[in-house]
Coordinates of C-alpha atoms and ligand atoms in Angstrom, one line a residue:
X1 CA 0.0 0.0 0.0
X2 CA 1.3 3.2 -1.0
X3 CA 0.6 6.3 0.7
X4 CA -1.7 7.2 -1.7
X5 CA -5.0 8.2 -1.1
X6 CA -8.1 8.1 -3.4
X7 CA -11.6 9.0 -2.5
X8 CA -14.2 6.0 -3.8
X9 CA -16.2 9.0 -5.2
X10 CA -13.6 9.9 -7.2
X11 CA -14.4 6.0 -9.1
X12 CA -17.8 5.8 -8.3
X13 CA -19.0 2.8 -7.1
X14 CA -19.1 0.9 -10.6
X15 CA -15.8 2.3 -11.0
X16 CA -14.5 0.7 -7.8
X17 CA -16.2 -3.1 -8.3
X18 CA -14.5 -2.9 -11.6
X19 CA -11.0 -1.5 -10.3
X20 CA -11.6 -4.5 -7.5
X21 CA -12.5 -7.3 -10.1
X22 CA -8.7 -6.4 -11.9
X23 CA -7.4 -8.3 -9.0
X24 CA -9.6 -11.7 -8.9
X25 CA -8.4 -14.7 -10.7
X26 CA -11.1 -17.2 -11.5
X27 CA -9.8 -20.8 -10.4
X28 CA -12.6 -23.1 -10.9
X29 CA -13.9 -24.5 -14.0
X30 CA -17.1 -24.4 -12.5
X31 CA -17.1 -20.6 -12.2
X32 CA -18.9 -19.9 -15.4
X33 CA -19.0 -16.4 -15.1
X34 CA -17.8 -14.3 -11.8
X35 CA -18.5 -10.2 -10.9
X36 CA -20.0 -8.3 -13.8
X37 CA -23.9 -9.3 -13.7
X38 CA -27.1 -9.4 -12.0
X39 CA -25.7 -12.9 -10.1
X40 CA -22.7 -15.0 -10.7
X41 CA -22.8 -18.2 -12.7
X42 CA -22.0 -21.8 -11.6
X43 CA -21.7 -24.8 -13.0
X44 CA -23.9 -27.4 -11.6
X45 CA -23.7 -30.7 -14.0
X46 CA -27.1 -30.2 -16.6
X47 CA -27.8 -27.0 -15.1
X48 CA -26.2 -23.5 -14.1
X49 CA -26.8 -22.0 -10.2
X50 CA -27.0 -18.4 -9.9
X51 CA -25.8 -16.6 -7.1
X52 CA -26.2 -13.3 -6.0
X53 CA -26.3 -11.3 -2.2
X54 CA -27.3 -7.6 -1.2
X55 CA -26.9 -5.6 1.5
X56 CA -29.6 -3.6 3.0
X57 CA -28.2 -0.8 6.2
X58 CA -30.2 1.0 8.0
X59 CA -30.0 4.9 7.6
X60 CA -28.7 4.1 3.8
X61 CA -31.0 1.7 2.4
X62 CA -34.4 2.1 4.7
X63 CA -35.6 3.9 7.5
X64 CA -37.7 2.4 10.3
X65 CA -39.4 5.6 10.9
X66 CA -41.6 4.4 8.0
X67 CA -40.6 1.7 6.5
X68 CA -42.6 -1.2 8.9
X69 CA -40.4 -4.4 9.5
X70 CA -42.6 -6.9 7.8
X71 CA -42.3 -4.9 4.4
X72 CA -38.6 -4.5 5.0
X73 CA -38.0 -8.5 5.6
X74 CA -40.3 -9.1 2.0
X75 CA -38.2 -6.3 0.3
X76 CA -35.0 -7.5 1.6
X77 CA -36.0 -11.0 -0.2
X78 CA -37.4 -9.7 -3.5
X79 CA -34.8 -7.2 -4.3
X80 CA -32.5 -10.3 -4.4
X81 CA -35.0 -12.3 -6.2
X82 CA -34.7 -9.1 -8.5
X83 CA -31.3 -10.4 -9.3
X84 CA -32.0 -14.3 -9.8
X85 CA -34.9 -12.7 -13.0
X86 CA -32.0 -10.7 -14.3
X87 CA -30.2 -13.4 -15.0
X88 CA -33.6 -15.9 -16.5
X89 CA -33.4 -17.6 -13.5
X90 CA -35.6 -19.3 -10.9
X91 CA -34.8 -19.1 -7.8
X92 CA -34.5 -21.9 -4.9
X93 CA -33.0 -21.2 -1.8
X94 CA -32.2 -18.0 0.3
X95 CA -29.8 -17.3 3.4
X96 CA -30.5 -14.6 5.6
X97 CA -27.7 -12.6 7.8
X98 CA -28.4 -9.8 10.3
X99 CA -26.9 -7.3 12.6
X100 CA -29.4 -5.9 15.1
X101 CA -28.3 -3.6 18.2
X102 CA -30.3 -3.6 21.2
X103 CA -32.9 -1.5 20.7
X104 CA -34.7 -4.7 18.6
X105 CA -36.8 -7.0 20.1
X106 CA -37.6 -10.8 19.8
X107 CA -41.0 -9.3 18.5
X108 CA -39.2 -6.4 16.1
X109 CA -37.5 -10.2 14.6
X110 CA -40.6 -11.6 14.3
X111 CA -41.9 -8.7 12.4
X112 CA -38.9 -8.3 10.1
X113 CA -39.3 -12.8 9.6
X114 CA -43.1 -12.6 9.1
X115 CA -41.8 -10.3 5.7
X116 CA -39.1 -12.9 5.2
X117 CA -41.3 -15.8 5.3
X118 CA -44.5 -14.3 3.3
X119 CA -42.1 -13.4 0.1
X120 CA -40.3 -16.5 0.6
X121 CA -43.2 -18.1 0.3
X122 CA -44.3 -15.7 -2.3
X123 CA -41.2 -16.8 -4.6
X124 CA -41.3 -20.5 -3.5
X125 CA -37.7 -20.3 -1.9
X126 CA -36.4 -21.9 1.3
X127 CA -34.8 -20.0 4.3
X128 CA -31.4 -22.4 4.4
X129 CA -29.2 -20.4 6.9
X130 CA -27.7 -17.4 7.5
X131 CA -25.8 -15.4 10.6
X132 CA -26.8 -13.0 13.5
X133 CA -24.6 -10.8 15.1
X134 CA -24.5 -7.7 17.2
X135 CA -24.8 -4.2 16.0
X136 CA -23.7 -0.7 17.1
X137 CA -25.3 1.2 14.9
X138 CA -29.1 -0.1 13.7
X139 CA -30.1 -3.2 11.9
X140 CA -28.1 -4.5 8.8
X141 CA -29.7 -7.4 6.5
X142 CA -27.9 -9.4 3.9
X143 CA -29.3 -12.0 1.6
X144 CA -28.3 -14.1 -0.6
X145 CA -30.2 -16.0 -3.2
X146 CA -29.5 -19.2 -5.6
X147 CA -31.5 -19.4 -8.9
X148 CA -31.3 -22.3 -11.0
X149 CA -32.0 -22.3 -14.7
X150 CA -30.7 -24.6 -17.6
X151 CA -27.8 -24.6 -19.8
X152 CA -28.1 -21.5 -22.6
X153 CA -31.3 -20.3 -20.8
X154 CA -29.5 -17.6 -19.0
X155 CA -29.4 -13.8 -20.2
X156 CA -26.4 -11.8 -19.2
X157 CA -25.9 -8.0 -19.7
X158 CA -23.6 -8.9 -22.7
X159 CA -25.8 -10.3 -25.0
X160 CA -27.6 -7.7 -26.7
X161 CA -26.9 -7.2 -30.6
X162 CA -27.9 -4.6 -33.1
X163 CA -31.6 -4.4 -34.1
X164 CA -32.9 -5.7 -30.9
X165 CA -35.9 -4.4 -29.5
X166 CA -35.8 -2.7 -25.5
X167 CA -37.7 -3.5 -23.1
X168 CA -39.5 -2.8 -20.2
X169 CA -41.6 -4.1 -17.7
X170 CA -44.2 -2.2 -15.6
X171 CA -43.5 1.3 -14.6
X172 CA -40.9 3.6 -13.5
X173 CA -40.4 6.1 -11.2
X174 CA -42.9 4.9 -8.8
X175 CA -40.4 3.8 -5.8
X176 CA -38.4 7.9 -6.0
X177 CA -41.6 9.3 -6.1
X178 CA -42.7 7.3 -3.2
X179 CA -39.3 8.0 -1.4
X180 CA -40.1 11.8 -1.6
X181 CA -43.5 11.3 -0.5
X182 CA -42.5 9.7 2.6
X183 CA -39.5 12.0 3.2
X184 CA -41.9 14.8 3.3
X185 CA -44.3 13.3 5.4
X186 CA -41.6 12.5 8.0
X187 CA -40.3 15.9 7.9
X188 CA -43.7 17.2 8.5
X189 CA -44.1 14.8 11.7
X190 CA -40.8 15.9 13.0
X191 CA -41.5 19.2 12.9
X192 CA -45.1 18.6 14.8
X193 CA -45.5 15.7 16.1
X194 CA -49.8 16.1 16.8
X195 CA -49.8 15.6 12.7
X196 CA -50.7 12.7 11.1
X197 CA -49.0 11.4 8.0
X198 CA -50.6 12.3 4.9
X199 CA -50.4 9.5 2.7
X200 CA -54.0 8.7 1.7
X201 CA -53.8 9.2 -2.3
X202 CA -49.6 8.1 -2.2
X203 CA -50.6 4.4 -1.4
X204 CA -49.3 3.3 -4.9
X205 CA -46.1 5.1 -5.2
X206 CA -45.1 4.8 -1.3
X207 CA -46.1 0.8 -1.6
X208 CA -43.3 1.2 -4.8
X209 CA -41.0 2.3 -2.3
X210 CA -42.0 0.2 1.0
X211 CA -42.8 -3.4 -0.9
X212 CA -41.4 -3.7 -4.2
X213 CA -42.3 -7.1 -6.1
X214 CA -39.6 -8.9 -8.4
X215 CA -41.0 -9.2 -11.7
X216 CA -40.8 -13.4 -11.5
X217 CA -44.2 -13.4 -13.0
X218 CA -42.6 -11.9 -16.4
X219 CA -39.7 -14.7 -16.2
X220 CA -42.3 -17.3 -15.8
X221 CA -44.4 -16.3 -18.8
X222 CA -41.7 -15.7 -21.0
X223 CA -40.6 -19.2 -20.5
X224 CA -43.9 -20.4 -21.6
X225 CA -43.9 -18.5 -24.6
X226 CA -40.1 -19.7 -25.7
X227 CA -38.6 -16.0 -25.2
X228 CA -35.3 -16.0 -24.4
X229 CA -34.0 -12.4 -24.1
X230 CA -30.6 -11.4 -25.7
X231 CA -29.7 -9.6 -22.8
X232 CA -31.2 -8.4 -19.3
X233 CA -30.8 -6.6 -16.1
X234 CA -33.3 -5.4 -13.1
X235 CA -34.0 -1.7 -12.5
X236 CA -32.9 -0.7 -9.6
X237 CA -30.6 2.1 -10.0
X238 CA -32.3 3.9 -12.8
X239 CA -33.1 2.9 -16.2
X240 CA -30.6 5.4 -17.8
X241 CA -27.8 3.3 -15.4
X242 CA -29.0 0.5 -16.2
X243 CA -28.9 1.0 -20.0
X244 CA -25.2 2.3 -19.7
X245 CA -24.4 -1.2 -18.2
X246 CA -25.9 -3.2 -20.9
X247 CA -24.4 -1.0 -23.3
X248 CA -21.2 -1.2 -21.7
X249 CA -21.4 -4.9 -21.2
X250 CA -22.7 -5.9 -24.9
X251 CA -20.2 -3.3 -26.8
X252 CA -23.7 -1.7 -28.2
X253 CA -25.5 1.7 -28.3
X254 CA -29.2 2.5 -27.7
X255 CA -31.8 4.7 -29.1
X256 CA -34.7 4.8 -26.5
X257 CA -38.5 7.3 -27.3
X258 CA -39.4 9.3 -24.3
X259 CA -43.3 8.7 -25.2
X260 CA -42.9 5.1 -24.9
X261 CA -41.9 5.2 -21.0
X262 CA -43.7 4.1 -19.1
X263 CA -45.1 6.0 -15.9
X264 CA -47.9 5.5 -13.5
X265 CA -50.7 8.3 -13.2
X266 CA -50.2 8.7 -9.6
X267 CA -46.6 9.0 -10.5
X268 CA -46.4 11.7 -12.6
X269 CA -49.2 13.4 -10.7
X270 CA -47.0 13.2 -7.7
X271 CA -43.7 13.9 -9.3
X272 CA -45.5 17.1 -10.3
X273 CA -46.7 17.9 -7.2
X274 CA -43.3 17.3 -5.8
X275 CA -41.8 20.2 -8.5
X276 CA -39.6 17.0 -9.7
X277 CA -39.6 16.4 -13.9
X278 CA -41.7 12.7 -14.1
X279 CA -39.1 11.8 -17.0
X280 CA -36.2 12.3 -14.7
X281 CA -37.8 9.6 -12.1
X282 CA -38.1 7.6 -15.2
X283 CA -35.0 7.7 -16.2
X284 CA -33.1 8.2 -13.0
X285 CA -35.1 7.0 -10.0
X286 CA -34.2 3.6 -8.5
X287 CA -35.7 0.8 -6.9
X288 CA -38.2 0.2 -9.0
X289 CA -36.8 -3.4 -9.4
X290 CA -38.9 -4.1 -13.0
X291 CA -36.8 -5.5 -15.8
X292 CA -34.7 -4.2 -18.4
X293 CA -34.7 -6.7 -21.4
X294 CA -34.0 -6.5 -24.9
X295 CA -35.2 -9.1 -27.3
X296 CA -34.3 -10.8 -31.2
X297 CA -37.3 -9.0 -33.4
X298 CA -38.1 -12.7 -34.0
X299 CA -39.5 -12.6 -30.6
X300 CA -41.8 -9.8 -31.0
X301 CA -44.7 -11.1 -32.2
X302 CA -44.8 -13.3 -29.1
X303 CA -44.9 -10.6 -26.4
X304 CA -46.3 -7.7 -28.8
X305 CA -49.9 -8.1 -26.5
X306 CA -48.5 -8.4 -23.5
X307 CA -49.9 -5.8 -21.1
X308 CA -47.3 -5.3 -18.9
X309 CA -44.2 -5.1 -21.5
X310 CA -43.3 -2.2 -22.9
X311 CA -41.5 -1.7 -26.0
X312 CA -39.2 1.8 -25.6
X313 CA -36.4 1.5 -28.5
X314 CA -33.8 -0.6 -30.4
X315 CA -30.2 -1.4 -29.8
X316 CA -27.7 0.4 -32.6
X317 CA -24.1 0.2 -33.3
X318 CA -22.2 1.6 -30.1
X319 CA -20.3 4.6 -32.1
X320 CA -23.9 5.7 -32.5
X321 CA -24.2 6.3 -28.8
X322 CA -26.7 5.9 -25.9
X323 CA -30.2 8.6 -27.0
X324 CA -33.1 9.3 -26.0
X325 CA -35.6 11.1 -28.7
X326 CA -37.7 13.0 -26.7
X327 CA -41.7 13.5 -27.2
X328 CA -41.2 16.7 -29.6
X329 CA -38.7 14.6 -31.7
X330 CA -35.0 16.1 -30.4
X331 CA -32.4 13.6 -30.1
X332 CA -30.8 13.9 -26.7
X333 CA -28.0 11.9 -25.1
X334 CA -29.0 9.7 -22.1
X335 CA -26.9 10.7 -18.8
X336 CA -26.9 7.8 -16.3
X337 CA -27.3 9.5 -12.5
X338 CA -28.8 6.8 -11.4
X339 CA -28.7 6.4 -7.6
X340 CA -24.8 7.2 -5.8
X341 CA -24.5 6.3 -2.2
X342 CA -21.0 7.6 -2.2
Ligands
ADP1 P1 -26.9 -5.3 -8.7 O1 -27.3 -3.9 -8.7 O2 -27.5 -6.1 -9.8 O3 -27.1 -6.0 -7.4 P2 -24.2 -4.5 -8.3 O4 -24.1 -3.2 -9.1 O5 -24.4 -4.4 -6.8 O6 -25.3 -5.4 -9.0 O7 -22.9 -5.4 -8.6 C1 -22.4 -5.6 -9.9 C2 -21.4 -6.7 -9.8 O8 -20.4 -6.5 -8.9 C3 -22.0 -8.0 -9.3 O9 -21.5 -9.1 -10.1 C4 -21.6 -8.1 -7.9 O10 -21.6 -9.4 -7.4 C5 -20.2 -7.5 -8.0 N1 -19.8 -6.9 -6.7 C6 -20.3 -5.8 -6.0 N2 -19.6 -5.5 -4.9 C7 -18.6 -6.4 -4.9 C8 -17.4 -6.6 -4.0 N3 -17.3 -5.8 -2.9 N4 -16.6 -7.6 -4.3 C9 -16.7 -8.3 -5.3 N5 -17.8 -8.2 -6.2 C10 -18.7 -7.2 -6.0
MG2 MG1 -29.4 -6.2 -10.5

């Protein structure tokens, strides 16, 4: 170690994982494919595992002055679930590690487990393990999830080629919107503590935020209907990020239309109300953990009716860059914000 000393916001957290990944030499055969994707890859005989883990702090990721433990424990679960659909996947089992200080009870447990246990059994995945320690500063959660899927059923970030259609699932924006909403109301109850939350009329956009679903309902259908996509990730930095990665991964550009994303009416109501642009919570909000997906345009007939999949652009050559064209028909060039905790 020299005495050197870089800040990690000088990389960016994308820029340190990859700076990190420089150093890791893959020794297993069985390690299909290592850091880079929604889940890592293993080899498991006539079919792959997936494996993937977050990490959920309090104070960064969630605050328990309104975000209740049961919907924590099922969003802890599905934003890892999140991960297994990125990849195609289906997935099996679940560990479960946390750090709680003293201020929790063996009740506040039971609440954060009853959240657990209703998305495990949600997903059909098993609790196998896990760890519990101390803590010194709030509750910390990490899960980790294994998906299985067959051999060349898998989509990875790289895959996407020229011509192939974007797409995306459900609506965006939602979970920021949601985030503001409750931010607001806690400020509010800070300030005064006789006033009641005002969240009648925010129930869609703050359950975005507070109980996000993993779009496995998407992954099963499009196994059904014998759609493989060429390449896939889950939203939850931002679509713009997540674009950038699949460009980045797949040596592609993108051209996405700004009239085919898709928003909720109570979100764009509320992004208004909130003085925030509802194309900028498209675009940049997180946590909305739908799915990012581009197809072959053989595939299109297939999913063309599908209510819930949204068809926003095409892949192009990468020199012709990442755009957006925007509702009155100016080409602009995506930025990817997406969501920095550094
Ligand atoms: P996602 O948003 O899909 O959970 P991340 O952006 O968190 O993905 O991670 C991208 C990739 O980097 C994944 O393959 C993940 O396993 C890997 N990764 C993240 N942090 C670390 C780390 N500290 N050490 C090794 N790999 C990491
Ligand atoms: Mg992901």
């Amino acid at each position: 170690m020299s005495d050197k000393r870089t800040e990690i916001g000088e990389i960016g957290e994308f820029g340190l994982i990859d700076h990190l990944n420089e150093s890791i030499i893959i020794k297993n055969s069985s390690t299909v494919f290592g850091i880079g994707d929604d889940a890592a890859v293993i080899d498991s005989g006539d079919h792959v595992k997936v494996v993937t883990t977050d990490l959920l702090l309090e104070g960064v990721h969630f605050d328990l002055s309104y975000a209740p433990l049961p919907h924590l424990g099922f969003k802890a679960v599905a934003v890892n679930v999140s991960d297994v659909a990125a990849m195609n996947a289906i997935p099996k089992q679940i560990t479960v590690s946390i750090a709680l200080s003293n201020r929790f009870s063996v009740e506040a447990v039971e609440a954060l487990y009853s959240g657990i246990n209703a998305a495990a059994e949600h997903y059909g995945v098993d609790v196998i393990g896990g760890d519990t320690t101390a803590s010194r500063s709030g509750l910390v959660i990490s899960i980790t999830a294994i998906g299985e899927a067959k051999k060349g059923q898998l989509s990875f970030r790289s895959g996407a080629k020229v011509n192939d259609i974007v797409c995306v699932t459900g609506d965006l924006g939602g979970a920021l919107v949601g985030l503001q909403i409750l931010e607001r109301e806690k400020q509010v109850y800070l300030a005064n503590p006789e006033m009641t939350p005002e969240l009648d009329g925010f129930q869609y956009v703050t359950g975005r935020q507070l109980r996000p679903e993993a779009r496995m309902d998407i992954i099963h259908e499009m196994r059904e209907m014998e759609v493989v996509p060429t390449s896939m990730i889950d939203v939850s930095d931002g679509l713009a990020s997540e674009l950038f990665h699949i460009c980045k991964a797949s040596g592609v550009g993108v051209t996405i239309y700004e009239d085919k994303l898709p928003i909720d009416k109570q979100t764009f109501d509320t992004a208004v109300e909130l003085n925030l642009d509802p194309i900028t919570c498209v675009l940049n909000g997180g946590e909305d953990y739908e799915l990012l997906l581009t197809i072959d345009q053989k595939d299109f007939s297939k999913l063309e009716k599908h209510p819930d999949i949204h068809f926003i652009g095409h892949v192009t050559k990468a020199e012709d860059g990442k755009l957006m064209v925007t509702k009155s028909g100016t080409v602009v060039s995506l930025k990817a914000q997406g969501w920095k905790h550094f």
